[in-house]
Amino acid sequence: MPVDPVTLARDLLRCASVTPAEGGALALLEKTLSEAGFSVHRVTFSEPGADDVENLYARIGTAGPHLVFAGHTDVVPPGDEERWRHPPFAGDIADDVLFGRGAVDMKGAIACELAAVLDHLAANGGKPKGSISFLITGDEEGVAVNGTVKLLRWAAARGEKFDHCILGEPTNPKELGDMVKIGRRGSLNGTLIVTGTEGHVAYPALADNPVRRIVAIMAAVMAEPLDAGSAHFDPSNLEFTSVDVGNKTVNVIPPEARARFNIRFNDCHTQGSLKALIGARAHAVAQGGPFRIAWEPSNADVFLTKPRPFVHMVSDAIADATGRKPELSTSGGTSDARFIKDYCPVVEFGLVNATMHKIDECVATADLVALTAVYRRILDRYFNNPP
Ligand SMILES: [Zn+2]
């Protein structure tokens, strides 16, 4: 039986599910999905040094094609609750706007996914022409080790195969229909460590100042663009985020200097090619002086879901429902789509992202209705004319 997306979103917002707390959000989804005929699994994952986190997987249908809706019910902390116009976990609606932590990121979209799916099922005798699943994690906003990565692995071990995925992260800068994400840049962190020889600042000839060398290396690394961008991506970018010597004196040349940096990279690069490029630029100016670059392990590789029939179908459904032709974008930070892409093509479309992670996070109830209509159109097209 169909559900109202606004009521479901409000009920989800009343579950205080700050990572890693479940807060009743998955229990609510389990109840709603079970009543609609889904087989629902609640799975808890553990990792030494991290909190246990609950996740949910639900499926209806056994045939293909298999469309999976993905999302997360956990939210970031509300910050100073006194500064909220409406309490962050009250689900207040004022002037047709629903307030609460997670309104757009992304309980609102999960409510729309459910409302659209249940409506689609009701219109088709309670069963899809293929299969529909929900892959919902409680560990997206935290360290993300007990969430989507493990849930995908768990599902694969059960023999689950997905054909396409829609991830309901908030993707629209201003209005519903602005933007679909068809890929994400990769992210890589490193630390440049330059060693020298300490000594009295008045006798520099007896020392080797690593600060001089680190400044030269940093300048060389930043001097030229990493690339000129590609068909679907902006140019890659390196930003230094911290420069540290830790010297508390005024008269000692320090023995070591460090600089941390992050690179957001496009499909012109791999992690390996970037490491080689940065290393070569550094070596060119270090003139044999000792330095090294410590790279942190990264699970955030660049990916692109090529603009083929599935992407066009989603984009057309958005245009039909909202009157806007969405931009196909790869901007912004990483998301769980970087894990899903290893299993099936994934696109991201959700609510307006202007208030995510902020005080007074909120969503217009009209947007919830409109996003439900978008997902509903996608479902009809997907199962009537599979891409
Ligand atoms: Zn999110």
Tab-separated table of C-alpha atoms and ligand atoms in Angstrom:
chain	number	residue	atom	x	y	z
A	1	MET	CA	0.000	0.000	0.000
A	2	PRO	CA	1.407	3.429	-0.952
A	3	VAL	CA	3.001	5.690	1.648
A	4	ASP	CA	3.181	9.477	1.788
A	5	PRO	CA	6.810	10.608	1.306
A	6	VAL	CA	6.385	13.636	3.570
A	7	THR	CA	5.000	11.579	6.462
A	8	LEU	CA	7.684	8.916	6.035
A	9	ALA	CA	10.454	11.539	5.818
A	10	ARG	CA	9.141	13.211	8.974
A	11	ASP	CA	9.011	9.878	10.827
A	12	LEU	CA	12.587	9.098	9.729
A	13	LEU	CA	13.802	12.538	10.887
A	14	ARG	CA	12.390	11.778	14.346
A	15	CYS	CA	14.836	8.855	14.630
A	16	ALA	CA	18.053	10.273	16.123
A	17	SER	CA	20.456	8.201	14.002
A	18	VAL	CA	23.752	10.064	14.324
A	19	THR	CA	26.453	7.622	13.112
A	20	PRO	CA	26.765	4.884	14.401
A	21	ALA	CA	23.325	4.938	16.142
A	22	GLU	CA	20.459	3.167	14.351
A	23	GLY	CA	17.972	5.387	16.179
A	24	GLY	CA	14.939	3.424	14.987
A	25	ALA	CA	15.375	4.487	11.355
A	26	LEU	CA	16.176	1.029	9.978
A	27	ALA	CA	13.414	-0.512	12.126
A	28	LEU	CA	10.940	1.859	10.495
A	29	LEU	CA	12.170	0.948	7.009
A	30	GLU	CA	12.085	-2.757	7.876
A	31	LYS	CA	8.446	-2.502	8.975
A	32	THR	CA	7.380	-0.522	5.900
A	33	LEU	CA	9.214	-2.790	3.452
A	34	SER	CA	8.112	-6.055	5.111
A	35	GLU	CA	4.480	-4.965	4.918
A	36	ALA	CA	4.960	-4.325	1.193
A	37	GLY	CA	6.215	-7.873	0.623
A	38	PHE	CA	9.998	-7.319	0.628
A	39	SER	CA	12.258	-9.866	2.282
A	40	VAL	CA	14.272	-7.730	4.660
A	41	HIS	CA	17.673	-8.440	6.189
A	42	ARG	CA	19.195	-6.443	9.017
A	43	VAL	CA	22.947	-7.019	9.097
A	44	THR	CA	25.441	-5.699	11.621
A	45	PHE	CA	29.108	-5.342	10.691
A	46	SER	CA	32.099	-5.053	13.024
A	47	GLU	CA	35.691	-3.962	12.687
A	48	PRO	CA	38.366	-3.768	15.382
A	49	GLY	CA	38.679	-0.170	16.570
A	50	ALA	CA	35.370	0.928	15.016
A	51	ASP	CA	31.775	0.903	16.242
A	52	ASP	CA	29.436	-1.899	15.177
A	53	VAL	CA	26.990	-0.553	12.604
A	54	GLU	CA	23.583	-1.819	11.488
A	55	ASN	CA	22.639	-1.978	7.807
A	56	LEU	CA	19.600	-3.114	5.851
A	57	TYR	CA	19.075	-5.020	2.616
A	58	ALA	CA	15.599	-5.673	1.216
A	59	ARG	CA	14.478	-7.230	-2.049
A	60	ILE	CA	11.234	-7.965	-3.839
A	61	GLY	CA	11.093	-10.088	-6.984
A	62	THR	CA	13.428	-12.809	-8.243
A	63	ALA	CA	13.763	-12.057	-11.946
A	64	GLY	CA	15.863	-9.491	-13.807
A	65	PRO	CA	16.360	-6.687	-14.428
A	66	HIS	CA	17.375	-5.805	-10.891
A	67	LEU	CA	17.261	-2.143	-9.876
A	68	VAL	CA	18.721	-1.226	-6.485
A	69	PHE	CA	18.094	1.973	-4.549
A	70	ALA	CA	20.957	2.857	-2.243
A	71	GLY	CA	21.247	5.282	0.617
A	72	HIS	CA	22.183	5.919	4.229
A	73	THR	CA	20.019	6.575	7.275
A	74	ASP	CA	22.837	7.835	9.474
A	75	VAL	CA	23.320	11.575	9.847
A	76	VAL	CA	26.049	13.948	10.993
A	77	PRO	CA	25.676	15.419	14.511
A	78	PRO	CA	23.285	18.396	14.749
A	79	GLY	CA	25.862	20.789	16.205
A	80	ASP	CA	24.561	23.430	18.625
A	81	GLU	CA	20.871	22.472	18.956
A	82	GLU	CA	20.078	25.915	20.409
A	83	ARG	CA	20.856	27.464	17.034
A	84	TRP	CA	18.216	25.407	15.201
A	85	ARG	CA	14.927	27.205	14.478
A	86	HIS	CA	13.251	23.822	14.912
A	87	PRO	CA	14.751	20.990	16.986
A	88	PRO	CA	16.922	18.745	14.761
A	89	PHE	CA	15.053	15.529	15.572
A	90	ALA	CA	11.472	16.835	15.908
A	91	GLY	CA	10.445	16.632	12.252
A	92	ASP	CA	8.659	20.000	12.423
A	93	ILE	CA	6.932	21.265	9.298
A	94	ALA	CA	6.590	25.053	8.988
A	95	ASP	CA	5.353	26.883	5.876
A	96	ASP	CA	5.583	23.669	3.832
A	97	VAL	CA	9.222	23.097	4.797
A	98	LEU	CA	10.304	20.016	6.762
A	99	PHE	CA	13.163	20.686	9.189
A	100	GLY	CA	15.615	18.219	10.678
A	101	ARG	CA	19.057	16.660	10.513
A	102	GLY	CA	18.992	14.369	7.485
A	103	ALA	CA	16.158	16.212	5.697
A	104	VAL	CA	18.197	16.345	2.474
A	105	ASP	CA	21.198	14.162	3.391
A	106	MET	CA	19.488	11.840	2.963
A	107	LYS	CA	16.451	10.543	4.826
A	108	GLY	CA	14.186	12.692	2.665
A	109	ALA	CA	15.373	10.918	-0.477
A	110	ILE	CA	15.025	7.490	1.149
A	111	ALA	CA	11.400	8.339	1.953
A	112	CYS	CA	10.907	9.312	-1.713
A	113	GLU	CA	12.551	6.081	-2.922
A	114	LEU	CA	10.207	4.021	-0.755
A	115	ALA	CA	7.119	6.020	-1.641
A	116	ALA	CA	7.861	5.716	-5.365
A	117	VAL	CA	8.592	1.989	-5.185
A	118	LEU	CA	5.472	1.167	-3.151
A	119	ASP	CA	3.354	3.261	-5.502
A	120	HIS	CA	4.887	1.512	-8.521
A	121	LEU	CA	4.223	-1.903	-6.959
A	122	ALA	CA	0.627	-0.997	-6.110
A	123	ALA	CA	0.057	-0.023	-9.736
A	124	ASN	CA	1.520	-3.345	-10.921
A	125	GLY	CA	-0.322	-5.861	-8.762
A	126	GLY	CA	2.212	-5.760	-5.917
A	127	LYS	CA	5.107	-7.293	-7.892
A	128	PRO	CA	7.814	-5.726	-10.088
A	129	LYS	CA	8.479	-7.039	-13.606
A	130	GLY	CA	12.014	-7.752	-12.406
A	131	SER	CA	13.491	-7.107	-8.954
A	132	ILE	CA	13.765	-4.019	-6.760
A	133	SER	CA	16.129	-3.768	-3.801
A	134	PHE	CA	17.103	-1.330	-1.089
A	135	LEU	CA	20.707	-1.176	0.072
A	136	ILE	CA	20.663	1.067	3.124
A	137	THR	CA	23.652	1.671	5.361
A	138	GLY	CA	24.058	3.264	8.783
A	139	ASP	CA	27.737	4.050	8.210
A	140	GLU	CA	28.187	6.649	5.497
A	141	GLU	CA	28.854	9.823	7.469
A	142	GLY	CA	31.355	8.148	9.821
A	143	VAL	CA	34.481	6.168	8.981
A	144	ALA	CA	32.407	4.128	6.484
A	145	VAL	CA	34.103	0.790	7.145
A	146	ASN	CA	30.997	-1.063	8.374
A	147	GLY	CA	28.625	0.224	5.722
A	148	THR	CA	28.167	-0.022	1.976
A	149	VAL	CA	31.525	-1.720	1.275
A	150	LYS	CA	30.661	-4.675	3.492
A	151	LEU	CA	26.967	-4.697	2.607
A	152	LEU	CA	27.828	-5.045	-1.089
A	153	ARG	CA	30.244	-7.864	-0.304
A	154	TRP	CA	27.627	-9.549	1.884
A	155	ALA	CA	25.014	-9.283	-0.867
A	156	ALA	CA	27.419	-10.634	-3.496
A	157	ALA	CA	28.209	-13.614	-1.252
A	158	ARG	CA	24.464	-14.354	-1.135
A	159	GLY	CA	24.415	-14.377	-4.933
A	160	GLU	CA	22.736	-10.997	-5.340
A	161	LYS	CA	23.430	-9.403	-8.725
A	162	PHE	CA	22.470	-5.827	-9.483
A	163	ASP	CA	21.915	-4.425	-12.955
A	164	HIS	CA	21.674	-0.726	-12.088
A	165	CYS	CA	21.729	1.487	-9.008
A	166	ILE	CA	20.239	4.827	-8.050
A	167	LEU	CA	21.899	6.513	-5.066
A	168	GLY	CA	19.771	9.250	-3.506
A	169	GLU	CA	22.499	11.573	-2.246
A	170	PRO	CA	21.592	15.274	-2.513
A	171	THR	CA	22.925	16.314	-5.927
A	172	ASN	CA	21.110	19.532	-6.856
A	173	PRO	CA	22.829	22.886	-6.127
A	174	LYS	CA	19.690	25.054	-6.258
A	175	GLU	CA	16.588	23.329	-7.544
A	176	LEU	CA	15.375	19.799	-8.036
A	177	GLY	CA	16.417	18.753	-11.530
A	178	ASP	CA	19.677	20.762	-11.665
A	179	MET	CA	22.191	17.958	-11.549
A	180	VAL	CA	22.781	14.211	-11.770
A	181	LYS	CA	26.124	12.797	-10.671
A	182	ILE	CA	27.481	10.235	-13.109
A	183	GLY	CA	30.890	9.872	-11.516
A	184	ARG	CA	33.141	11.140	-8.803
A	185	ARG	CA	36.707	12.299	-8.635
A	186	GLY	CA	39.238	10.237	-6.765
A	187	SER	CA	40.884	11.429	-3.553
A	188	LEU	CA	44.447	10.814	-2.414
A	189	ASN	CA	46.257	12.102	0.699
A	190	GLY	CA	49.984	12.429	1.156
A	191	THR	CA	52.590	13.960	3.442
A	192	LEU	CA	55.799	15.489	2.150
A	193	ILE	CA	58.579	14.935	4.684
A	194	VAL	CA	61.837	16.817	4.192
A	195	THR	CA	64.786	16.086	6.451
A	196	GLY	CA	67.823	18.274	7.045
A	197	THR	CA	70.428	18.865	9.719
A	198	GLU	CA	69.616	20.954	12.771
A	199	GLY	CA	71.941	23.710	13.911
A	200	HIS	CA	72.351	27.247	15.268
A	201	VAL	CA	70.414	29.759	13.186
A	202	ALA	CA	73.472	32.083	13.202
A	203	TYR	CA	75.638	29.354	11.619
A	204	PRO	CA	73.523	28.130	8.661
A	205	ALA	CA	76.585	26.778	6.882
A	206	LEU	CA	76.854	24.172	9.647
A	207	ALA	CA	73.237	23.099	9.178
A	208	ASP	CA	70.916	22.046	6.348
A	209	ASN	CA	67.601	23.842	6.659
A	210	PRO	CA	64.686	21.602	5.521
A	211	VAL	CA	62.371	24.627	5.425
A	212	ARG	CA	64.187	26.011	2.383
A	213	ARG	CA	63.834	22.687	0.592
A	214	ILE	CA	60.203	22.064	1.499
A	215	VAL	CA	59.195	25.513	0.225
A	216	ALA	CA	60.934	24.817	-3.091
A	217	ILE	CA	59.365	21.368	-3.425
A	218	MET	CA	55.885	22.648	-2.550
A	219	ALA	CA	56.206	25.409	-5.149
A	220	ALA	CA	57.354	22.918	-7.804
A	221	VAL	CA	54.538	20.502	-7.026
A	222	MET	CA	51.925	23.267	-7.329
A	223	ALA	CA	53.466	25.158	-10.254
A	224	GLU	CA	51.756	23.433	-13.193
A	225	PRO	CA	48.208	22.053	-13.438
A	226	LEU	CA	48.044	18.264	-13.007
A	227	ASP	CA	46.017	18.023	-16.226
A	228	ALA	CA	43.622	20.093	-18.313
A	229	GLY	CA	40.483	18.185	-17.340
A	230	SER	CA	38.687	15.595	-19.470
A	231	ALA	CA	35.372	15.137	-21.254
A	232	HIS	CA	33.395	14.700	-18.028
A	233	PHE	CA	35.754	16.031	-15.367
A	234	ASP	CA	37.247	19.305	-14.173
A	235	PRO	CA	41.067	19.469	-13.963
A	236	SER	CA	42.606	17.516	-11.100
A	237	ASN	CA	43.729	19.630	-8.168
A	238	LEU	CA	46.306	19.410	-5.415
A	239	GLU	CA	45.891	21.476	-2.233
A	240	PHE	CA	48.320	21.647	0.653
A	241	THR	CA	46.321	21.536	3.879
A	242	SER	CA	49.016	21.901	6.538
A	243	VAL	CA	52.684	22.859	6.807
A	244	ASP	CA	54.401	21.813	10.014
A	245	VAL	CA	57.830	22.255	11.564
A	246	GLY	CA	56.851	22.318	15.227
A	247	ASN	CA	59.779	24.512	16.155
A	248	LYS	CA	59.293	26.260	19.536
A	249	THR	CA	62.623	28.101	19.447
A	250	VAL	CA	63.769	31.165	17.504
A	251	ASN	CA	67.407	30.220	17.129
A	252	VAL	CA	67.475	26.581	16.022
A	253	ILE	CA	67.302	25.410	12.424
A	254	PRO	CA	64.909	22.434	12.638
A	255	PRO	CA	65.838	18.911	11.501
A	256	GLU	CA	62.569	18.177	9.671
A	257	ALA	CA	59.631	19.867	7.951
A	258	ARG	CA	56.341	18.288	6.864
A	259	ALA	CA	53.512	19.350	4.565
A	260	ARG	CA	50.221	17.503	4.122
A	261	PHE	CA	48.190	17.629	0.942
A	262	ASN	CA	45.109	16.208	-0.746
A	263	ILE	CA	44.611	15.572	-4.454
A	264	ARG	CA	41.173	15.366	-6.084
A	265	PHE	CA	41.830	13.639	-9.374
A	266	ASN	CA	39.981	12.897	-12.584
A	267	ASP	CA	40.132	10.073	-15.110
A	268	CYS	CA	43.350	11.392	-16.679
A	269	HIS	CA	45.074	9.764	-13.714
A	270	THR	CA	45.342	6.707	-11.538
A	271	GLN	CA	46.720	6.747	-8.011
A	272	GLY	CA	49.942	5.295	-9.430
A	273	SER	CA	50.375	7.882	-12.187
A	274	LEU	CA	49.784	10.713	-9.707
A	275	LYS	CA	52.348	9.383	-7.263
A	276	ALA	CA	54.891	9.169	-10.082
A	277	LEU	CA	54.108	12.695	-11.310
A	278	ILE	CA	54.336	14.334	-7.864
A	279	GLY	CA	57.510	12.391	-7.065
A	280	ALA	CA	59.156	13.495	-10.333
A	281	ARG	CA	58.288	17.171	-9.758
A	282	ALA	CA	59.713	16.993	-6.238
A	283	HIS	CA	62.910	15.257	-7.321
A	284	ALA	CA	63.505	17.837	-10.028
A	285	VAL	CA	63.949	20.631	-7.465
A	286	ALA	CA	65.221	18.733	-4.400
A	287	GLN	CA	68.690	18.519	-6.004
A	288	GLY	CA	69.502	15.353	-4.134
A	289	GLY	CA	68.409	16.743	-0.767
A	290	PRO	CA	66.663	14.146	1.384
A	291	PHE	CA	62.865	14.005	1.274
A	292	ARG	CA	60.140	11.394	1.006
A	293	ILE	CA	56.417	11.333	0.362
A	294	ALA	CA	54.236	9.182	2.611
A	295	TRP	CA	51.021	8.265	0.763
A	296	GLU	CA	47.964	7.213	2.749
A	297	PRO	CA	46.015	4.207	1.467
A	298	SER	CA	42.940	5.412	-0.447
A	299	ASN	CA	39.726	3.602	-1.338
A	300	ALA	CA	38.492	6.615	-3.302
A	301	ASP	CA	39.316	6.007	-6.942
A	302	VAL	CA	37.901	8.087	-9.745
A	303	PHE	CA	34.988	6.577	-11.637
A	304	LEU	CA	32.599	7.468	-14.430
A	305	THR	CA	29.278	5.881	-15.354
A	306	LYS	CA	29.314	6.454	-19.108
A	307	PRO	CA	26.348	8.426	-20.467
A	308	ARG	CA	24.611	5.416	-22.016
A	309	PRO	CA	20.916	4.375	-22.039
A	310	PHE	CA	20.555	4.065	-18.239
A	311	VAL	CA	21.944	7.564	-17.626
A	312	HIS	CA	19.771	8.980	-20.434
A	313	MET	CA	16.688	7.253	-19.052
A	314	VAL	CA	17.268	8.765	-15.600
A	315	SER	CA	18.015	12.170	-17.079
A	316	ASP	CA	14.861	12.077	-19.271
A	317	ALA	CA	12.684	11.033	-16.326
A	318	ILE	CA	14.034	13.998	-14.334
A	319	ALA	CA	13.373	16.372	-17.223
A	320	ASP	CA	9.816	15.062	-17.608
A	321	ALA	CA	8.995	15.357	-13.907
A	322	THR	CA	10.731	18.658	-13.123
A	323	GLY	CA	10.885	20.503	-16.448
A	324	ARG	CA	14.679	20.754	-16.079
A	325	LYS	CA	17.308	18.975	-18.125
A	326	PRO	CA	19.872	17.996	-15.478
A	327	GLU	CA	23.577	18.612	-15.913
A	328	LEU	CA	25.557	15.352	-15.942
A	329	SER	CA	28.233	16.137	-13.383
A	330	THR	CA	31.202	14.582	-11.600
A	331	SER	CA	31.774	17.466	-9.172
A	332	GLY	CA	31.938	17.428	-5.400
A	333	GLY	CA	33.363	15.003	-2.857
A	334	THR	CA	33.309	11.234	-2.866
A	335	SER	CA	30.268	9.112	-2.056
A	336	ASP	CA	29.357	5.468	-1.576
A	337	ALA	CA	28.881	5.316	-5.356
A	338	ARG	CA	32.649	4.717	-5.487
A	339	PHE	CA	32.014	1.285	-3.941
A	340	ILE	CA	28.777	0.502	-5.811
A	341	LYS	CA	30.423	1.120	-9.203
A	342	ASP	CA	32.380	-2.132	-8.776
A	343	TYR	CA	29.069	-4.055	-8.908
A	344	CYS	CA	26.858	-2.189	-11.405
A	345	PRO	CA	26.438	1.177	-13.143
A	346	VAL	CA	25.358	3.806	-10.604
A	347	VAL	CA	23.966	7.322	-10.899
A	348	GLU	CA	23.179	9.724	-8.099
A	349	PHE	CA	20.117	11.919	-7.921
A	350	GLY	CA	18.474	13.275	-4.800
A	351	LEU	CA	17.329	16.496	-3.159
A	352	VAL	CA	18.772	20.037	-3.102
A	353	ASN	CA	22.074	20.035	-1.219
A	354	ALA	CA	22.159	23.686	-0.042
A	355	THR	CA	21.452	22.917	3.651
A	356	MET	CA	23.210	19.559	4.069
A	357	HIS	CA	25.363	19.242	7.212
A	358	LYS	CA	24.168	22.738	8.301
A	359	ILE	CA	22.089	24.157	11.134
A	360	ASP	CA	18.396	24.202	10.041
A	361	GLU	CA	18.841	21.474	7.404
A	362	CYS	CA	15.484	21.384	5.650
A	363	VAL	CA	13.549	20.331	2.581
A	364	ALA	CA	10.488	21.789	0.878
A	365	THR	CA	7.648	19.266	1.099
A	366	ALA	CA	7.004	20.021	-2.586
A	367	ASP	CA	10.518	18.722	-3.351
A	368	LEU	CA	9.728	15.448	-1.596
A	369	VAL	CA	6.621	15.067	-3.728
A	370	ALA	CA	8.558	15.978	-6.892
A	371	LEU	CA	11.475	13.623	-6.161
A	372	THR	CA	8.991	10.807	-5.550
A	373	ALA	CA	7.515	11.561	-8.985
A	374	VAL	CA	11.004	11.407	-10.533
A	375	TYR	CA	11.783	8.016	-8.987
A	376	ARG	CA	8.304	6.781	-9.958
A	377	ARG	CA	8.947	7.698	-13.612
A	378	ILE	CA	12.329	6.014	-13.507
A	379	LEU	CA	10.717	2.809	-12.185
A	380	ASP	CA	8.006	2.765	-14.861
A	381	ARG	CA	10.508	3.300	-17.672
A	382	TYR	CA	13.074	0.920	-16.254
A	383	PHE	CA	10.702	-2.025	-16.070
A	384	ASN	CA	8.722	-1.254	-19.227
A	385	ASN	CA	11.785	-0.746	-21.398
A	386	PRO	CA	14.926	-1.942	-19.579
A	387	PRO	CA	18.076	-0.042	-20.598
B	1	ZN	ZN	24.817	11.682	2.373
